[in-house]
Coordinates of C-alpha atoms in Angstrom, one line a residue:
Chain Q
X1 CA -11.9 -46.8 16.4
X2 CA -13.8 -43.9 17.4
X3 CA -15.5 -41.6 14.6
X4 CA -17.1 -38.2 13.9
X5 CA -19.8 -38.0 11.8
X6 CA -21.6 -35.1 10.5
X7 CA -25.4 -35.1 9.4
X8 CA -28.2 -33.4 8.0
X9 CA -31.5 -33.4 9.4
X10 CA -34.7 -31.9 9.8
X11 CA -36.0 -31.1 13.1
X12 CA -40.0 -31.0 12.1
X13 CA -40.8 -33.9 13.6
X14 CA -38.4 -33.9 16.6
X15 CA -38.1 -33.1 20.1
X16 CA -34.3 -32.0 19.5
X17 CA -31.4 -34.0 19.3
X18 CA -30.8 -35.5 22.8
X19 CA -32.7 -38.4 24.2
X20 CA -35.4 -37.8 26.5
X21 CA -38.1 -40.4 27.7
X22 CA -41.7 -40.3 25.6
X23 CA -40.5 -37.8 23.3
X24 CA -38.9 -38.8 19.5
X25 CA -35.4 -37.6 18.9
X26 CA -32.8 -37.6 16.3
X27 CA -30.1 -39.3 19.2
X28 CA -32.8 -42.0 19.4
X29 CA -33.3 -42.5 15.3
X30 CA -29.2 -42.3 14.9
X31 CA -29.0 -45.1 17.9
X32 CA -31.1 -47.6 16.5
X33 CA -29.8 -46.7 13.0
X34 CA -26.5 -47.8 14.4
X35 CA -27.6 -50.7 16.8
X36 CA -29.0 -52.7 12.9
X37 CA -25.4 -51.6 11.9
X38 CA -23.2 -53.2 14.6
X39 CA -25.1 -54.8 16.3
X40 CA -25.1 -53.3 19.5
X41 CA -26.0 -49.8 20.5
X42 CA -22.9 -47.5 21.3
X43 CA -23.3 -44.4 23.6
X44 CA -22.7 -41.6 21.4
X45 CA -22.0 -37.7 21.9
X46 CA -23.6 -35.0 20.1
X47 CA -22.1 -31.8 19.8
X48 CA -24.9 -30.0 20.8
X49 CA -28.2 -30.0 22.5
X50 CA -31.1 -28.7 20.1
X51 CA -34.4 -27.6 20.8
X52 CA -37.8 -28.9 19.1
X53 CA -38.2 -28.1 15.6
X54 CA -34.4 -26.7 15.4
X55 CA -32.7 -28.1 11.9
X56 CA -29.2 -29.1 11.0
X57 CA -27.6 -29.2 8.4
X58 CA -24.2 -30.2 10.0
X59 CA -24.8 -31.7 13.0
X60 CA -21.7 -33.8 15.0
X61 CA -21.6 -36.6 16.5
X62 CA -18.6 -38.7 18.2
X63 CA -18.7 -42.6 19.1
X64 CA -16.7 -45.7 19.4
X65 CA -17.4 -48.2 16.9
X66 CA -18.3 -51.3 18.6
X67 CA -16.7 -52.6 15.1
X68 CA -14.4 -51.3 12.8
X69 CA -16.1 -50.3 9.4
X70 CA -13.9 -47.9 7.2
X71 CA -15.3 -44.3 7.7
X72 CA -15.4 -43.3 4.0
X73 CA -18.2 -46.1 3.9
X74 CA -20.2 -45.2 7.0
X75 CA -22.7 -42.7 5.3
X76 CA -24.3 -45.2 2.9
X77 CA -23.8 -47.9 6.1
X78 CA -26.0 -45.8 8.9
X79 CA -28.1 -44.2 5.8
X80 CA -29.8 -47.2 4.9
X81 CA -31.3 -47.3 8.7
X82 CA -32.3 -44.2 9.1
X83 CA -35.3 -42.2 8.3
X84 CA -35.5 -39.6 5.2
X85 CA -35.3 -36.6 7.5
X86 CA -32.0 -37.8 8.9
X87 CA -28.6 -38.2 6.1
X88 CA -25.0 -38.8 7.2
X89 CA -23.2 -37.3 4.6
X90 CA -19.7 -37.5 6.2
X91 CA -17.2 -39.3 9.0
X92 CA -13.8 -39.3 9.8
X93 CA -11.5 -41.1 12.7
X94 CA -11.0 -39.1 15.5
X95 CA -8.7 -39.5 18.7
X96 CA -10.3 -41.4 21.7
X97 CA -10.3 -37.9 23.9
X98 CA -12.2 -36.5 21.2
X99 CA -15.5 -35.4 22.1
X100 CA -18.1 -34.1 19.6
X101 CA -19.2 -31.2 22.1
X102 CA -16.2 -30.0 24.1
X103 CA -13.5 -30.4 21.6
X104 CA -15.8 -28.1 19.0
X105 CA -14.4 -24.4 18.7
X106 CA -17.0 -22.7 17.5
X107 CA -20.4 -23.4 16.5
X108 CA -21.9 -21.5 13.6
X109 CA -26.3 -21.1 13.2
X110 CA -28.0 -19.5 10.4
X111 CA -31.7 -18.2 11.0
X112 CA -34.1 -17.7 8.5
X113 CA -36.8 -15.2 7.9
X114 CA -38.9 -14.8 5.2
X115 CA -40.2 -11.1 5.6
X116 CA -43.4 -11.2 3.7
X117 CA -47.1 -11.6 4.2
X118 CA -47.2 -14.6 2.0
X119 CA -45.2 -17.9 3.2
X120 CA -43.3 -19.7 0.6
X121 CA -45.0 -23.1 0.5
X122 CA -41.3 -24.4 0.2
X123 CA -39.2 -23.2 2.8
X124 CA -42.2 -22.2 5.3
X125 CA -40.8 -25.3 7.8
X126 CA -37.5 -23.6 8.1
X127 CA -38.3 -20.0 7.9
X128 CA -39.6 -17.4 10.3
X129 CA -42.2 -15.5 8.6
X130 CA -42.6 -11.7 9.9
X131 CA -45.3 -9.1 8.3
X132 CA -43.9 -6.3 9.3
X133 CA -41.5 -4.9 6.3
X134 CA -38.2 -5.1 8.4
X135 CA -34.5 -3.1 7.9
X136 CA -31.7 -5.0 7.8
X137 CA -29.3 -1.7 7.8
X138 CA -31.0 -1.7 11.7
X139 CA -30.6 -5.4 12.2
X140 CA -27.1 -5.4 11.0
X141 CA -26.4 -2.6 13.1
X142 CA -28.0 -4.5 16.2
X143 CA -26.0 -7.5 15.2
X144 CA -22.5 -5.3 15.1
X145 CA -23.0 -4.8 18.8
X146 CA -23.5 -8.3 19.4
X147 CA -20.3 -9.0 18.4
X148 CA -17.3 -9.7 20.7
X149 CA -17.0 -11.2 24.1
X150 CA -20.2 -10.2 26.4
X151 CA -22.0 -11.6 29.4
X152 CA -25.2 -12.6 27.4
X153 CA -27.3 -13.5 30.4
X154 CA -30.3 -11.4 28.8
X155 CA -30.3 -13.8 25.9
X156 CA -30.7 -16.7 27.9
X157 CA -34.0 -18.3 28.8
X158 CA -35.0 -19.1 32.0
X159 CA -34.7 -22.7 33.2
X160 CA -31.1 -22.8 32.9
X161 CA -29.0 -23.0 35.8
X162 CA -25.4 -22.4 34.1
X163 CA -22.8 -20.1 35.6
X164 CA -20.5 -18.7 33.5
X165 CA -23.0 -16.7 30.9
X166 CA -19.9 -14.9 28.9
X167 CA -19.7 -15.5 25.6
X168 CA -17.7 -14.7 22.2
X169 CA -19.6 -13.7 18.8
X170 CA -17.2 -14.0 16.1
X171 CA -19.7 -12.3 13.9
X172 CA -23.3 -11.9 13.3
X173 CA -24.4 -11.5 9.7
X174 CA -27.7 -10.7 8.3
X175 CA -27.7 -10.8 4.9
X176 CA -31.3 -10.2 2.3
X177 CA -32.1 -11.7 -0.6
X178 CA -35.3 -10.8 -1.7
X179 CA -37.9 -11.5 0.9
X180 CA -35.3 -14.2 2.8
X181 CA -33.1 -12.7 5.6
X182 CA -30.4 -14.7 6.9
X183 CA -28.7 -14.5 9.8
X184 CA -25.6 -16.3 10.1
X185 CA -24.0 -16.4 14.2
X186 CA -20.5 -18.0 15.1
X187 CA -19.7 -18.4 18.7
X188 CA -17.9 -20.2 20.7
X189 CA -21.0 -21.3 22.3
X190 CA -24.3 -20.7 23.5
X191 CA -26.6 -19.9 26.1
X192 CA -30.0 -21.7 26.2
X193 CA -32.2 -20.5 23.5
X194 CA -29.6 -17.1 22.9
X195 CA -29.5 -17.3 18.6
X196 CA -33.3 -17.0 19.2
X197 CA -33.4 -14.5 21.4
X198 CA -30.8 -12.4 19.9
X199 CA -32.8 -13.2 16.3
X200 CA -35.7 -12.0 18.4
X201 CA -33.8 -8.4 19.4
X202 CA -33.0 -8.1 15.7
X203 CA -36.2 -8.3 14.6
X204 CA -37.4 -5.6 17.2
X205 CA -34.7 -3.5 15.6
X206 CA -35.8 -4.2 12.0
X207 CA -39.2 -3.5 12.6
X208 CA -38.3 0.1 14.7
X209 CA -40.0 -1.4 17.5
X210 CA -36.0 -0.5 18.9
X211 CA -33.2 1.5 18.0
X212 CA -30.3 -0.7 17.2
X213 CA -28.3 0.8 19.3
X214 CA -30.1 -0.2 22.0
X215 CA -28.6 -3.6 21.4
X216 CA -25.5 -2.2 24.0
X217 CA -28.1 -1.6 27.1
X218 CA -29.6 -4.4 26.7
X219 CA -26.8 -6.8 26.8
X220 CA -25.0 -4.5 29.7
X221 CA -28.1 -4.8 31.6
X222 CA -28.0 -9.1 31.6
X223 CA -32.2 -8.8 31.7
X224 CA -34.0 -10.9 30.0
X225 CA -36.8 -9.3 29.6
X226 CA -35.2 -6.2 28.0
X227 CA -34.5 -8.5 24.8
X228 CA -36.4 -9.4 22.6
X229 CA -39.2 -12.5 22.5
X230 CA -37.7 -16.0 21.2
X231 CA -38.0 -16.3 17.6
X232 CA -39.8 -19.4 16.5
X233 CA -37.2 -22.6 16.9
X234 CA -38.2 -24.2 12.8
X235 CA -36.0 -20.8 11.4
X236 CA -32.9 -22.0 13.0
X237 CA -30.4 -24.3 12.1
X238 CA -27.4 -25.4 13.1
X239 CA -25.2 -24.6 10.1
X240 CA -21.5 -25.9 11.0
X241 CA -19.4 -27.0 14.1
X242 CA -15.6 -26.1 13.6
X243 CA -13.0 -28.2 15.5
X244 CA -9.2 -27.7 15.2
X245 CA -8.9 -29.8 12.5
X246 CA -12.1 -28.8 10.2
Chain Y
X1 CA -64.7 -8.8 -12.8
X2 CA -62.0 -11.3 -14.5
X3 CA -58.5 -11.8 -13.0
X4 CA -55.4 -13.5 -13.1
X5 CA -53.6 -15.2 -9.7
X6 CA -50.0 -16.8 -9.6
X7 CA -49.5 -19.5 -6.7
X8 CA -46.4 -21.5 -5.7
X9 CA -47.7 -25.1 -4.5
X10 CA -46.1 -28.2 -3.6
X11 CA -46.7 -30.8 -5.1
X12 CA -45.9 -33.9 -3.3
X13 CA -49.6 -34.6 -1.6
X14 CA -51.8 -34.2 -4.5
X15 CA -52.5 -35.6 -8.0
X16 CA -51.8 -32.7 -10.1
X17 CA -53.7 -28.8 -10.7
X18 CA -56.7 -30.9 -12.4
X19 CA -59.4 -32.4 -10.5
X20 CA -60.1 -35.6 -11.1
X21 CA -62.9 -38.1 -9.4
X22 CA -61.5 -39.8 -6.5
X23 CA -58.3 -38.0 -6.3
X24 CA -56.7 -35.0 -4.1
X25 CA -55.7 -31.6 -6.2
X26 CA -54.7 -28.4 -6.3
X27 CA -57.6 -27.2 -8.3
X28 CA -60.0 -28.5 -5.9
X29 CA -58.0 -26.8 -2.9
X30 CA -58.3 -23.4 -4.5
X31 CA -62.1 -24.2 -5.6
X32 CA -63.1 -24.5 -1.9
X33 CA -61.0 -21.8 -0.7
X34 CA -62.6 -19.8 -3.6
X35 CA -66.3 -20.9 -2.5
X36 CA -65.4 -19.7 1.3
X37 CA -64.3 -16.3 -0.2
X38 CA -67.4 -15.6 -2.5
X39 CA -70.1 -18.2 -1.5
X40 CA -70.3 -19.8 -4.9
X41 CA -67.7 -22.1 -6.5
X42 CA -66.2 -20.2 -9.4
X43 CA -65.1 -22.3 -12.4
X44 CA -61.3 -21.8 -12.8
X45 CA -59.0 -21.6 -16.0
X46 CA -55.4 -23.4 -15.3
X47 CA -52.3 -22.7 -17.2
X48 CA -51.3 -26.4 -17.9
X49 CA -52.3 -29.7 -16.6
X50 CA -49.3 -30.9 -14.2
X51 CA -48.5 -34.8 -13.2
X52 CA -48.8 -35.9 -9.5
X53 CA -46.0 -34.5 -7.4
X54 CA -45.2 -32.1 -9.6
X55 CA -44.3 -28.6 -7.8
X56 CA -45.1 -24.7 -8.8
X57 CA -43.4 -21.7 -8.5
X58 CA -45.8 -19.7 -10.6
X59 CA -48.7 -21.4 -11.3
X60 CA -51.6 -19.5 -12.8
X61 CA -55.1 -19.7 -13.1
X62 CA -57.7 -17.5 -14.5
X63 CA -61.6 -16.9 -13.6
X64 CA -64.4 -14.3 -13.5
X65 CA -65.0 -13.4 -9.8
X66 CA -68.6 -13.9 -8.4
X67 CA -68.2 -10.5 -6.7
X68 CA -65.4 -8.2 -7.0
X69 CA -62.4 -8.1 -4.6
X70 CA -59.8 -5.4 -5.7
X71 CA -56.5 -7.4 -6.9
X72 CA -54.1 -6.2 -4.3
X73 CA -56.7 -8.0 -2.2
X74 CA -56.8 -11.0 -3.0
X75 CA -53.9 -13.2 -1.8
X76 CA -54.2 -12.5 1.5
X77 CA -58.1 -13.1 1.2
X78 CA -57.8 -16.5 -0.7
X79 CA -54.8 -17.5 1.3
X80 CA -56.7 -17.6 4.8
X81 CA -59.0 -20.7 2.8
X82 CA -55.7 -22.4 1.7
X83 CA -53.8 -25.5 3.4
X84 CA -50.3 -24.4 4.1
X85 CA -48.8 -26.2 0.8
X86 CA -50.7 -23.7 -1.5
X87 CA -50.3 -20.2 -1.5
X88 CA -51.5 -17.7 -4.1
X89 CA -48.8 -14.8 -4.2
X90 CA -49.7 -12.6 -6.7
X91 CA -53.2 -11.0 -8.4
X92 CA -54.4 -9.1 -11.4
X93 CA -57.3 -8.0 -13.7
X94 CA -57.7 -9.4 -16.8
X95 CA -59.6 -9.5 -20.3
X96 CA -62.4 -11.2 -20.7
X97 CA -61.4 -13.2 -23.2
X98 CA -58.1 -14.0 -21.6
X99 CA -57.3 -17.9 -20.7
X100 CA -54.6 -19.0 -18.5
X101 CA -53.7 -21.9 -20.5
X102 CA -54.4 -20.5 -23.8
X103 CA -53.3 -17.1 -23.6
X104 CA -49.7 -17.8 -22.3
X105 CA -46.9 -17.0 -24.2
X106 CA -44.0 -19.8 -23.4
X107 CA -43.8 -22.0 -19.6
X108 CA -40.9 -22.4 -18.2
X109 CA -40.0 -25.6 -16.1
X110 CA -37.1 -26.3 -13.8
X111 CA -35.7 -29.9 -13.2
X112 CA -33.7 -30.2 -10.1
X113 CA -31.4 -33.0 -9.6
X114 CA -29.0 -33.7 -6.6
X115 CA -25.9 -35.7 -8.0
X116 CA -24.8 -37.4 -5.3
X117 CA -24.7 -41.0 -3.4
X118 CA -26.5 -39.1 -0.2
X119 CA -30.1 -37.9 -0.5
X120 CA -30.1 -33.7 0.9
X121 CA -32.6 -33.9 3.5
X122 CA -34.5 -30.1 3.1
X123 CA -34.3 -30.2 -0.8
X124 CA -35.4 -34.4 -1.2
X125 CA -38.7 -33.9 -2.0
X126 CA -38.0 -31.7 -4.5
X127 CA -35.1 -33.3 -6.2
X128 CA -34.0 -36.2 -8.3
X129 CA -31.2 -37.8 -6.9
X130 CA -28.9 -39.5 -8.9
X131 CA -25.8 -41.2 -8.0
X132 CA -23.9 -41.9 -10.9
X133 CA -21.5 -38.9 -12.0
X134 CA -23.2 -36.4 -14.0
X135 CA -20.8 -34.7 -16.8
X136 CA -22.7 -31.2 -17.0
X137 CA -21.1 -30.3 -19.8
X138 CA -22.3 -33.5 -21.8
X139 CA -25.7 -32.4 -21.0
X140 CA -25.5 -29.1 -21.7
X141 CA -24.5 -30.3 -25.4
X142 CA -27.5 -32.6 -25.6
X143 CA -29.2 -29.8 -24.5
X144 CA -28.0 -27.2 -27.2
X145 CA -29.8 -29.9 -29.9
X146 CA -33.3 -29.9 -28.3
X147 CA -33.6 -25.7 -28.4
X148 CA -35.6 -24.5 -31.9
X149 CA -38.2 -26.1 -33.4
X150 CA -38.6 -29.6 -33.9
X151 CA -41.0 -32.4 -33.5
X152 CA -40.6 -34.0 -30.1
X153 CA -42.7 -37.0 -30.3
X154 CA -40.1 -38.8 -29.5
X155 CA -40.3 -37.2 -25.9
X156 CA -43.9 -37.8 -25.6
X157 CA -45.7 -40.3 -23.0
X158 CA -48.0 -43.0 -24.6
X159 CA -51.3 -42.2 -23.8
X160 CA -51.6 -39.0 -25.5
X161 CA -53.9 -38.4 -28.7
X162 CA -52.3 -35.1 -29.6
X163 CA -51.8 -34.7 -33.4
X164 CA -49.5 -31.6 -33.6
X165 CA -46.2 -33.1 -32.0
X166 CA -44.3 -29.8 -32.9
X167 CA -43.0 -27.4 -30.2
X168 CA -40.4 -24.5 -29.9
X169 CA -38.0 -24.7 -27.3
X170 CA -36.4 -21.3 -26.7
X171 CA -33.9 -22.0 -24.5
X172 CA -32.7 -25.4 -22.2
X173 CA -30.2 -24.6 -19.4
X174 CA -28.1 -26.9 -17.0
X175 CA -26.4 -24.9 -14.4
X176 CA -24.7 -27.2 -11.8
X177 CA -24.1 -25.6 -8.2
X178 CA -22.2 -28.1 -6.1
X179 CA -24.0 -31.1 -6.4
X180 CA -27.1 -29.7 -7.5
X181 CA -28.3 -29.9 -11.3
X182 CA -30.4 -27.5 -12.3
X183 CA -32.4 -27.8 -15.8
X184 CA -34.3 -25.0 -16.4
X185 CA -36.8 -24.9 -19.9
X186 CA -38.7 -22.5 -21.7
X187 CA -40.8 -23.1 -24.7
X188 CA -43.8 -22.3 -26.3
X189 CA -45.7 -25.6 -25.5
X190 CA -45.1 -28.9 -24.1
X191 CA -46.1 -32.5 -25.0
X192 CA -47.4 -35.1 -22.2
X193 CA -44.6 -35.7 -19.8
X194 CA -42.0 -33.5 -22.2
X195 CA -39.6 -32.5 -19.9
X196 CA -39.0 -35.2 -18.2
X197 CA -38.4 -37.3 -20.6
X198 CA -35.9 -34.7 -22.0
X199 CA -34.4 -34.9 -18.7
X200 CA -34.3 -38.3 -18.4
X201 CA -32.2 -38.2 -21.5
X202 CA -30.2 -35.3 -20.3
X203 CA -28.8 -38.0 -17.7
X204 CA -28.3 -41.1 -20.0
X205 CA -25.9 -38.2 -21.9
X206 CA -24.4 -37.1 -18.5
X207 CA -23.9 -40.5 -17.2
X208 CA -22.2 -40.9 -20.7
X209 CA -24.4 -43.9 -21.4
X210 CA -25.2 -42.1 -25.0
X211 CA -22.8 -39.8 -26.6
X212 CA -24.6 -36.0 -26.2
X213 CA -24.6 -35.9 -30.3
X214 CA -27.0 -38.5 -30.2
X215 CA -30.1 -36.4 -29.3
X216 CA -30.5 -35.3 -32.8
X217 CA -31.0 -38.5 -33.7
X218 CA -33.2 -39.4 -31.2
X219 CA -35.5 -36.4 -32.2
X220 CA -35.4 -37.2 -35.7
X221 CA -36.3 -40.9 -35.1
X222 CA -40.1 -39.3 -33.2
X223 CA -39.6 -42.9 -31.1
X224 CA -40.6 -42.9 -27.5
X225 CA -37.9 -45.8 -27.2
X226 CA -35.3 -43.8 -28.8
X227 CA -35.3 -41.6 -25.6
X228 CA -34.4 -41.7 -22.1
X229 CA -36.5 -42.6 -19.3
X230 CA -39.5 -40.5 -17.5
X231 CA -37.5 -38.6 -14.9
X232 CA -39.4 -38.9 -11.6
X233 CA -42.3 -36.2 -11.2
X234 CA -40.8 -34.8 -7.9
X235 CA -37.9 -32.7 -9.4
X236 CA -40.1 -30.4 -11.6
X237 CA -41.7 -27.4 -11.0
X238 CA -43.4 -25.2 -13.0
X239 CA -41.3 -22.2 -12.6
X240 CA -43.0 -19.4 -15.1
X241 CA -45.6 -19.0 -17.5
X242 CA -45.4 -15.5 -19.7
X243 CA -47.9 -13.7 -21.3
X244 CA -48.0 -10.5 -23.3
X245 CA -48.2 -8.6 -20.7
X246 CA -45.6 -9.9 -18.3

């Protein structure tokens, strides 16, 4: 039977999601947490890679069960493996083509600033804290022209080698409550490190560093270095992956 | 010059606000980052004596400053002393005669509990978690019979030699968002280990283990065993403490 399950975790102390040798990642805790359930370790696909530090709190992940356990009682199965940083909290059957990546169809991020010049001792591991007394009329007004389908090849870091750098925002929220921004992004996918970078254009926007509707030129002109710098990975979070049956 | 400062801190790696020989606390944090900041070690005034693991929202502490720094000043300054999990937020001048503890009007606690079989993995170390169905509105009604005046020995830890047992409550809330509890408490005073034995009955009412009604009985009786159990230090925080001028 092969399964979808969505988790929770916090990134602090790992090197992303995927595997990767002398580094600790969620993939690895989530393997061994299901090679003490079954037995054996199944390959398993996540839905997305994630950078160092990045959080989740809806991360997906496909896999075969080497056995068949009923998936309403998989959360408090794999939970009892797995560190306190990492929770299950859902799983369903899927069909054997599924994949927990390529069959998602749209993947939504939230990004967190806290825009004062004290950090909140709580949420200062998932917040980007900025000084500088930012407008979120101006970063709303940036993030409007984000929107849509664009070639987003100046929010991309460099290091990637992909091809096909269009992309569709569904929307791009920023939303303030108190000293907390929010920015919530849906897309249908992403370029390397582009909710950062885009977060990071905001921001330049917010501050008046940039007038917001500068946003258009700088996407038009597909150069990284007119956006802005890559806001800090511990503010982001992957908030919810959508798939045609979700 | 004397003033007032208000600082969020969390809890989980120290032994309380109050120092203590051989133990890690808040107070002594803020007495070194003090000594930095004025080259003597000021003796400090807190508002209440916390348990271990306890968090703050607002805690406040009092003291006559070795040299004056203007109050607008002075986060920022006594911040750059502080590790990461304290951070003072807010300064002012006060009477000389003012006291943190003694001069406050009512505190105000908040009790978070996550109702649910799966532990949240941003929010754990600062919730409860309980598994068992909570019925909100049961302990809203328990509640309801702990606000006014009454004598709470029954909701005091052994270990305490305080005569006067009698405290006002002005108001005890349970506001349930999703599966989040939230108990929130204002009073004029507090007895060792108060709330959370208030909220440890709160839950034996929820979990309908006693009938809501009950807790007028059980504050009549003034018997310890009569209540519920010590609700684990990590889901309070000290959320407000009032004085006559705020």
């Amino acid at each position: 039977m092969h399964v979808l399950i969505t988790m929770q975790f916090d990134g602090t102390n790992y090197h992303g999601f995927q595997v990767q040798k002398n580094a600790h990642t969620v993939c690895e805790e989530l393997q061994n947490a299901l090679e003490r359930l079954y037995g054996v370790r199944p390959p398993v696909k996540g839905c997305s890679r994630t950078d160092a530090g990045v959080h989740a709190e809806g991360y997906c992940v496909s896999y075969r069960q080497p056995k068949p356990i009923a998936p309403q009682k998989l959360p408090l199965a794999i939970n009892r493996f797995l560190p306190d940083d990492i929770r299950v909290f859902a799983a369903r059957e899927v069909e054997e083509e599924f994949h927990a990546r390529y069959s998602s169809v749209s993947k939504e991020y939230i990004y967190r600033i806290r825009n004062s010049r004290v950090a909140d001792v709580f949420r200062g591991r998932y917040e980007w804290r900025v000084s500088a007394p930012l407008d979120t009329d101006a970063m709303r007004r940036a993030a409007a022209l984000a929107c849509g389908t664009h070639d987003f090849r100046a929010f991309m870091s460099s290091g990637s080698d992909i091809e096909d750098t269009v992309r569709t925002v569904h929307f791009f929220r920023v939303e303030r409550s108190g000293d907390e921004i929010v920015c919530h992004i849906c897309a249908d996918g992403y370029l390397y490190n582009m909710v950062r970078i885009l977060v990071g254009t905001l921001v330049e926007a917010g501050a008046h560093r940039m007038e917001p509707e500068e946003m258009a030129q700088v996407i038009a002109s597909r150069d990284r270095s007119r956006a802005g710098d890559t806001a800090p990975a511990q503010g982001l979070c992957l908030y919810r992956v959508r798939y045609s049956f979700t």
